[in-house]
Amino acid sequence: FLPCGSLCAPSGAAPLQFQARGGLNAVGAWEILRQRRAAGGKGARVAVLDTGVAYRNKKPGFLKSPDFSPRQFAAGYDFVKGNARPLDRDGHGTHVAGTIAERNGNGVGLTGLVPRAKVIPVRVLDAQGLGTARDIANGIRYAAKQHADVINMSFEFSLAVNSCAKIKSVCRAIKFATKRGSLLVAAAGNSNGAPAAYPAGAPRVLGVGRTTKDACLAAASRTGAGLDLVAPGGGLPALPTCGSDDGLFARGTPIFQLTFSGRDFRTFGYPGFYEGTSMAAAHVSGVAAMVVASKVLGRNPSPAALECQLRATARRASDQLGQAYDPRLFGSGLVDAAAAVTARAAGC
């Protein structure tokens, strides 16, 4: 017997049908995509604005992740170095891209949500994870011009940046990308309190907080205004009584994906310190790409329709979360991939 946690399932379900309470129902979504001839998110385009991605080899010094194929990537750009080789110098961007699109069925590593989507790598953060508003704005515009359906922004400005007036170039770029048809998804921020950090708190951006393996609100996740959804981000819960260890995972399990391990850019592994709203945003971007590929909203859904679908189909019932639902803590709820691709939600 295992306590309900990672192995929650409907009564009477066979062991292989067990789904994590804190998961996002990816298996059900994959089956629907397969039936609609969009297996693996084929047809969707996701831009990853981050520290770069280990998407190609560059000798000497850099190797691509063994769980990526060059065919998965569209042309990208490095706005930090000013060249067309947005290679990762940190590991964060590769981890985020892995959650979105690591390959499956190849006998290597784990799996991403949409391994057949096209990923557009855009480097806007340096080797320390720092970036400028100018580079971020340029990265957003570049991604939109490359026809990204979804733009993932797993980073946050300091809390002193609390309005678009302080990052005018970024908010103008967000407006530009939205008009070009891109849904922008951003991390709500990795500290306690409200509101969500920018750019998640900016208009036209889907702000994402993080939950644990037990669907509890995680500690160090921004809440309140600007928080639209939550998704798996790992770590310990904010409520000491929420969640538990079980036979598979400890209560504070992080998010694992294949990325750099060690001091160089040639060694890969599963470092156990990646947790945060960065990881949560990547999960939502992957699900958004599923919705695009499924055509449940038609061939070219608007960013507003995509956001509506994700929010309307999110889980918020008392038996679907690890604690009582509160919109200030969970936004519209925990993203549900299967529900999001099954049918158009009312009003979307």
Short mmCIF file of C-alpha atoms in Angstrom, two decimals:
data_model
loop_
_atom_site.label_atom_id
_atom_site.label_comp_id
_atom_site.label_asym_id
_atom_site.label_seq_id
_atom_site.Cartn_x
_atom_site.Cartn_y
_atom_site.Cartn_z
CA PHE A 1 0.00 0.00 0.00
CA LEU A 2 1.21 3.48 -0.88
CA PRO A 3 -0.27 6.65 0.61
CA CYS A 4 -2.12 8.86 -1.86
CA GLY A 5 0.42 11.24 -3.36
CA SER A 6 2.35 10.44 -6.50
CA LEU A 7 0.11 7.41 -7.03
CA CYS A 8 -3.38 8.86 -6.81
CA ALA A 9 -5.83 7.29 -9.23
CA PRO A 10 -9.56 6.76 -9.66
CA SER A 11 -10.95 3.94 -7.57
CA GLY A 12 -10.40 0.59 -9.26
CA ALA A 13 -7.78 1.85 -11.72
CA ALA A 14 -5.10 -0.62 -12.73
CA PRO A 15 -1.57 0.18 -11.51
CA LEU A 16 -0.35 1.24 -14.96
CA GLN A 17 -3.14 3.81 -15.12
CA PHE A 18 -2.03 5.61 -11.99
CA GLN A 19 -1.57 9.33 -12.52
CA ALA A 20 0.07 11.75 -10.14
CA ARG A 21 -2.39 14.02 -8.39
CA GLY A 22 0.11 16.80 -8.98
CA GLY A 23 0.59 15.88 -12.65
CA LEU A 24 -1.07 17.41 -15.67
CA ASN A 25 -2.67 14.40 -17.42
CA ALA A 26 -0.14 14.34 -20.26
CA VAL A 27 -0.77 10.68 -21.09
CA GLY A 28 -4.42 11.31 -21.91
CA ALA A 29 -3.48 14.34 -24.01
CA TRP A 30 -0.89 12.34 -25.98
CA GLU A 31 -3.52 9.79 -26.94
CA ILE A 32 -5.89 12.49 -28.17
CA LEU A 33 -3.10 14.12 -30.18
CA ARG A 34 -2.27 10.75 -31.73
CA GLN A 35 -5.89 10.27 -32.77
CA ARG A 36 -5.85 13.72 -34.39
CA ARG A 37 -2.65 13.00 -36.31
CA ALA A 38 -0.72 15.51 -34.24
CA ALA A 39 1.32 13.09 -32.14
CA GLY A 40 3.93 14.74 -30.00
CA GLY A 41 2.59 18.21 -30.68
CA LYS A 42 3.48 18.09 -34.38
CA GLY A 43 2.79 21.42 -36.04
CA ALA A 44 3.25 23.66 -33.00
CA ARG A 45 6.13 26.11 -32.58
CA VAL A 46 7.50 27.08 -29.16
CA ALA A 47 10.16 29.71 -28.53
CA VAL A 48 12.32 29.24 -25.44
CA LEU A 49 13.69 32.59 -24.23
CA ASP A 50 16.32 31.63 -21.70
CA THR A 51 20.05 30.97 -21.18
CA GLY A 52 20.15 29.19 -24.52
CA VAL A 53 19.62 25.51 -25.33
CA ALA A 54 22.11 22.68 -25.87
CA TYR A 55 20.56 22.01 -29.28
CA ARG A 56 23.66 21.52 -31.46
CA ASN A 57 27.31 20.61 -31.26
CA LYS A 58 30.03 23.22 -31.40
CA LYS A 59 33.57 21.94 -31.12
CA PRO A 60 35.44 22.58 -28.99
CA GLY A 61 33.46 23.14 -25.84
CA PHE A 62 29.75 22.47 -26.46
CA LEU A 63 27.71 19.34 -27.10
CA LYS A 64 24.00 19.06 -27.74
CA SER A 65 21.84 17.22 -25.28
CA PRO A 66 21.63 13.51 -26.16
CA ASP A 67 17.84 13.75 -25.77
CA PHE A 68 17.40 16.36 -28.51
CA SER A 69 17.47 15.93 -32.26
CA PRO A 70 18.64 18.77 -34.53
CA ARG A 71 15.43 18.32 -36.50
CA GLN A 72 13.45 19.52 -33.50
CA PHE A 73 14.82 23.03 -33.73
CA ALA A 74 14.05 26.03 -35.91
CA ALA A 75 16.52 28.87 -36.44
CA GLY A 76 17.34 30.70 -33.22
CA TYR A 77 19.38 33.68 -32.10
CA ASP A 78 21.73 34.70 -29.28
CA PHE A 79 20.97 38.26 -28.23
CA VAL A 80 23.63 38.16 -25.52
CA LYS A 81 26.50 37.40 -27.90
CA GLY A 82 24.86 38.76 -31.03
CA ASN A 83 25.08 35.68 -33.23
CA ALA A 84 22.93 32.87 -34.58
CA ARG A 85 24.20 30.21 -32.13
CA PRO A 86 22.05 30.44 -28.97
CA LEU A 87 23.94 27.71 -27.10
CA ASP A 88 23.35 27.24 -23.40
CA ARG A 89 26.08 28.35 -21.00
CA ASP A 90 24.21 27.56 -17.80
CA GLY A 91 21.84 24.56 -18.03
CA HIS A 92 18.61 26.30 -17.12
CA GLY A 93 17.46 26.84 -20.69
CA THR A 94 18.23 23.24 -21.67
CA HIS A 95 16.23 22.00 -18.67
CA VAL A 96 13.26 24.19 -19.63
CA ALA A 97 13.45 23.10 -23.27
CA GLY A 98 13.61 19.49 -22.10
CA THR A 99 10.32 19.78 -20.24
CA ILE A 100 8.76 21.14 -23.39
CA ALA A 101 10.29 18.89 -26.04
CA GLU A 102 12.73 16.17 -24.94
CA ARG A 103 12.37 13.23 -27.33
CA ASN A 104 10.48 10.08 -26.40
CA GLY A 105 10.89 6.47 -27.44
CA ASN A 106 14.62 6.87 -28.02
CA GLY A 107 15.89 5.01 -24.96
CA VAL A 108 17.46 8.17 -23.56
CA GLY A 109 16.44 10.22 -20.56
CA LEU A 110 12.90 11.30 -19.84
CA THR A 111 10.32 12.87 -22.13
CA GLY A 112 9.04 16.30 -22.98
CA LEU A 113 5.42 17.21 -23.48
CA VAL A 114 5.61 17.94 -27.21
CA PRO A 115 8.69 16.19 -28.63
CA ARG A 116 7.54 16.75 -32.22
CA ALA A 117 6.94 20.47 -31.89
CA LYS A 118 9.48 22.89 -33.35
CA VAL A 119 11.54 24.68 -30.71
CA ILE A 120 12.98 28.13 -31.39
CA PRO A 121 15.97 28.68 -29.06
CA VAL A 122 16.46 32.34 -28.14
CA ARG A 123 19.26 33.29 -25.76
CA VAL A 124 18.42 36.40 -23.72
CA LEU A 125 20.13 35.45 -20.42
CA ASP A 126 23.85 35.08 -19.80
CA ALA A 127 25.79 32.32 -18.04
CA GLN A 128 24.68 33.67 -14.65
CA GLY A 129 21.02 33.78 -15.69
CA LEU A 130 21.01 37.56 -15.96
CA GLY A 131 19.63 39.59 -18.83
CA THR A 132 18.67 43.06 -19.96
CA ALA A 133 15.27 44.42 -20.87
CA ARG A 134 16.64 45.30 -24.31
CA ASP A 135 17.75 41.73 -25.07
CA ILE A 136 14.50 40.29 -23.73
CA ALA A 137 12.42 42.69 -25.82
CA ASN A 138 14.46 41.83 -28.91
CA GLY A 139 14.07 38.14 -28.14
CA ILE A 140 10.31 38.42 -27.88
CA ARG A 141 10.09 40.25 -31.20
CA TYR A 142 12.38 37.71 -32.86
CA ALA A 143 10.28 34.79 -31.60
CA ALA A 144 7.09 36.40 -32.86
CA LYS A 145 8.63 37.01 -36.29
CA GLN A 146 9.61 33.34 -36.36
CA HIS A 147 5.90 32.50 -36.01
CA ALA A 148 6.09 31.09 -32.49
CA ASP A 149 2.70 29.90 -31.30
CA VAL A 150 3.98 30.01 -27.72
CA ILE A 151 6.81 32.04 -26.18
CA ASN A 152 8.15 30.65 -22.90
CA MET A 153 9.79 33.12 -20.50
CA SER A 154 11.09 31.24 -17.47
CA PHE A 155 12.59 34.26 -15.74
CA GLU A 156 11.54 37.21 -13.62
CA PHE A 157 12.56 40.80 -13.09
CA SER A 158 13.24 42.05 -9.58
CA LEU A 159 10.18 43.02 -7.57
CA ALA A 160 11.15 46.67 -8.04
CA VAL A 161 9.90 46.22 -11.61
CA ASN A 162 6.21 46.43 -10.82
CA SER A 163 4.73 48.04 -13.92
CA CYS A 164 5.19 48.27 -17.65
CA ALA A 165 6.40 51.83 -17.16
CA LYS A 166 9.68 50.36 -15.87
CA ILE A 167 10.20 47.93 -18.77
CA LYS A 168 8.53 49.78 -21.64
CA SER A 169 10.50 48.01 -24.36
CA VAL A 170 9.51 44.58 -23.03
CA CYS A 171 5.82 45.44 -22.77
CA ARG A 172 5.84 46.93 -26.25
CA ALA A 173 7.40 43.70 -27.50
CA ILE A 174 4.76 41.66 -25.66
CA LYS A 175 2.04 43.68 -27.38
CA PHE A 176 3.76 43.17 -30.74
CA ALA A 177 4.05 39.40 -30.23
CA THR A 178 0.43 39.08 -29.13
CA LYS A 179 -0.73 40.88 -32.27
CA ARG A 180 1.40 38.48 -34.31
CA GLY A 181 -0.43 35.53 -32.71
CA SER A 182 1.99 34.36 -29.98
CA LEU A 183 0.85 33.37 -26.50
CA LEU A 184 3.40 34.54 -23.93
CA VAL A 185 3.87 32.36 -20.84
CA ALA A 186 6.02 33.50 -17.92
CA ALA A 187 7.18 32.38 -14.48
CA ALA A 188 5.29 34.11 -11.67
CA GLY A 189 8.40 34.37 -9.50
CA ASN A 190 10.24 32.39 -6.85
CA SER A 191 9.48 34.25 -3.63
CA ASN A 192 6.55 34.44 -1.25
CA GLY A 193 3.92 37.15 -1.49
CA ALA A 194 1.87 38.97 -4.05
CA PRO A 195 1.60 40.07 -6.82
CA ALA A 196 3.27 38.04 -9.55
CA ALA A 197 6.64 39.31 -10.75
CA TYR A 198 7.07 40.86 -14.18
CA PRO A 199 6.90 39.93 -17.00
CA ALA A 200 4.30 37.42 -15.72
CA GLY A 201 2.33 40.29 -14.22
CA ALA A 202 2.27 42.29 -17.44
CA PRO A 203 -0.87 42.54 -19.55
CA ARG A 204 -1.22 39.85 -22.24
CA VAL A 205 1.09 37.44 -20.39
CA LEU A 206 -0.02 34.15 -18.82
CA GLY A 207 1.58 34.09 -15.36
CA VAL A 208 2.33 30.65 -13.90
CA GLY A 209 2.90 29.64 -10.28
CA ARG A 210 4.20 26.29 -9.12
CA THR A 211 2.77 23.25 -7.39
CA THR A 212 4.31 20.16 -5.80
CA LYS A 213 3.97 16.49 -6.68
CA ASP A 214 0.87 16.40 -4.42
CA ALA A 215 -0.81 19.40 -6.11
CA CYS A 216 -0.05 21.65 -3.15
CA LEU A 217 0.98 25.24 -3.69
CA ALA A 218 4.77 25.19 -3.48
CA ALA A 219 6.73 27.38 -1.15
CA ALA A 220 8.37 30.41 -2.78
CA SER A 221 5.80 30.95 -5.51
CA ARG A 222 4.30 34.38 -6.15
CA THR A 223 0.55 34.69 -5.78
CA GLY A 224 -2.22 37.24 -6.24
CA ALA A 225 -2.63 39.62 -9.17
CA GLY A 226 -0.94 38.40 -12.34
CA LEU A 227 -1.15 34.72 -11.37
CA ASP A 228 -3.25 32.94 -13.99
CA LEU A 229 -2.45 29.22 -13.64
CA VAL A 230 -0.28 26.81 -11.69
CA ALA A 231 1.68 23.81 -12.92
CA PRO A 232 4.25 21.32 -11.60
CA GLY A 233 7.33 23.15 -10.38
CA GLY A 234 8.58 20.89 -7.62
CA GLY A 235 9.85 21.54 -4.13
CA LEU A 236 8.24 21.62 -0.71
CA PRO A 237 4.68 22.83 -0.15
CA ALA A 238 3.87 26.18 1.39
CA LEU A 239 1.54 24.44 3.83
CA PRO A 240 3.50 22.14 6.18
CA THR A 241 0.52 19.77 6.37
CA CYS A 242 0.06 19.40 2.60
CA GLY A 243 1.46 16.34 0.85
CA SER A 244 3.58 13.43 2.02
CA ASP A 245 6.41 11.10 1.06
CA ASP A 246 5.36 7.98 -0.80
CA GLY A 247 6.89 4.91 -2.38
CA LEU A 248 8.17 6.81 -5.40
CA PHE A 249 8.93 10.38 -4.46
CA ALA A 250 9.79 12.45 -1.44
CA ARG A 251 7.50 15.30 -0.48
CA GLY A 252 9.88 17.97 -1.81
CA THR A 253 10.91 16.29 -5.08
CA PRO A 254 12.23 18.73 -7.73
CA ILE A 255 11.65 18.59 -11.49
CA PHE A 256 14.07 16.31 -13.35
CA GLN A 257 15.14 16.77 -16.96
CA LEU A 258 18.37 16.03 -18.77
CA THR A 259 20.69 19.05 -18.72
CA PHE A 260 24.28 20.01 -17.95
CA SER A 261 25.83 18.18 -15.03
CA GLY A 262 29.22 19.35 -13.82
CA ARG A 263 31.39 22.30 -14.70
CA ASP A 264 31.51 22.07 -18.49
CA PHE A 265 29.07 21.97 -21.40
CA ARG A 266 29.86 18.41 -22.43
CA THR A 267 28.49 16.39 -19.50
CA PHE A 268 24.79 15.73 -19.02
CA GLY A 269 22.79 14.37 -16.11
CA TYR A 270 19.81 15.00 -13.84
CA PRO A 271 20.83 17.61 -11.27
CA GLY A 272 18.37 17.60 -8.40
CA PHE A 273 18.12 21.32 -7.75
CA TYR A 274 15.80 22.47 -10.54
CA GLU A 275 12.55 23.60 -8.98
CA GLY A 276 10.59 26.81 -9.35
CA THR A 277 8.10 28.72 -11.41
CA SER A 278 10.52 28.43 -14.34
CA MET A 279 9.72 24.73 -14.49
CA ALA A 280 6.01 25.41 -14.03
CA ALA A 281 5.94 27.88 -16.93
CA ALA A 282 7.62 25.30 -19.17
CA HIS A 283 4.85 22.79 -18.40
CA VAL A 284 2.17 25.32 -19.33
CA SER A 285 3.98 26.21 -22.56
CA GLY A 286 4.10 22.53 -23.45
CA VAL A 287 0.37 22.13 -22.83
CA ALA A 288 -0.36 25.28 -24.83
CA ALA A 289 1.57 23.72 -27.73
CA MET A 290 -0.58 20.60 -27.35
CA VAL A 291 -3.71 22.72 -27.71
CA VAL A 292 -2.32 24.36 -30.85
CA ALA A 293 -1.39 20.99 -32.37
CA SER A 294 -4.75 19.42 -31.47
CA LYS A 295 -6.65 22.09 -33.43
CA VAL A 296 -9.35 21.94 -30.77
CA LEU A 297 -9.59 25.73 -31.21
CA GLY A 298 -9.17 25.67 -34.98
CA ARG A 299 -6.08 26.02 -37.11
CA ASN A 300 -4.75 29.36 -35.87
CA PRO A 301 -6.09 30.06 -32.39
CA SER A 302 -5.57 33.54 -31.02
CA PRO A 303 -3.50 34.02 -27.87
CA ALA A 304 -6.67 35.05 -26.05
CA ALA A 305 -8.44 31.84 -27.10
CA LEU A 306 -5.46 29.73 -26.04
CA GLU A 307 -5.32 31.37 -22.63
CA CYS A 308 -9.08 30.98 -22.23
CA GLN A 309 -8.87 27.25 -23.06
CA LEU A 310 -6.04 26.62 -20.60
CA ARG A 311 -7.74 28.49 -17.79
CA ALA A 312 -11.24 27.12 -18.39
CA THR A 313 -10.07 23.49 -18.37
CA ALA A 314 -7.73 23.74 -15.35
CA ARG A 315 -8.38 21.59 -12.29
CA ARG A 316 -9.68 23.31 -9.20
CA ALA A 317 -12.13 20.88 -7.57
CA SER A 318 -11.49 20.04 -3.93
CA ASP A 319 -10.56 16.41 -4.77
CA GLN A 320 -8.15 17.45 -7.53
CA LEU A 321 -5.75 19.56 -5.49
CA GLY A 322 -3.75 18.87 -2.38
CA GLN A 323 -5.39 21.73 -0.51
CA ALA A 324 -8.50 23.88 -0.76
CA TYR A 325 -8.71 25.88 -3.97
CA ASP A 326 -8.10 29.61 -3.60
CA PRO A 327 -7.85 31.74 -6.75
CA ARG A 328 -5.29 34.00 -5.08
CA LEU A 329 -2.98 30.99 -4.70
CA PHE A 330 -3.85 28.89 -7.75
CA GLY A 331 -5.16 31.38 -10.30
CA SER A 332 -7.63 29.49 -12.48
CA GLY A 333 -6.25 26.17 -11.25
CA LEU A 334 -3.77 23.41 -12.11
CA VAL A 335 -3.28 23.01 -15.85
CA ASP A 336 -4.85 19.83 -17.28
CA ALA A 337 -3.46 18.75 -20.65
CA ALA A 338 -6.08 16.11 -21.45
CA ALA A 339 -8.98 18.40 -20.66
CA ALA A 340 -7.40 21.23 -22.65
CA VAL A 341 -7.18 19.21 -25.87
CA THR A 342 -10.45 17.27 -25.59
CA ALA A 343 -13.03 19.91 -26.54
CA ARG A 344 -13.36 23.66 -26.85
CA ALA A 345 -14.33 25.16 -23.51
CA ALA A 346 -17.46 27.26 -23.32
CA GLY A 347 -16.72 30.88 -24.15
CA CYS A 348 -13.37 30.12 -25.77
#
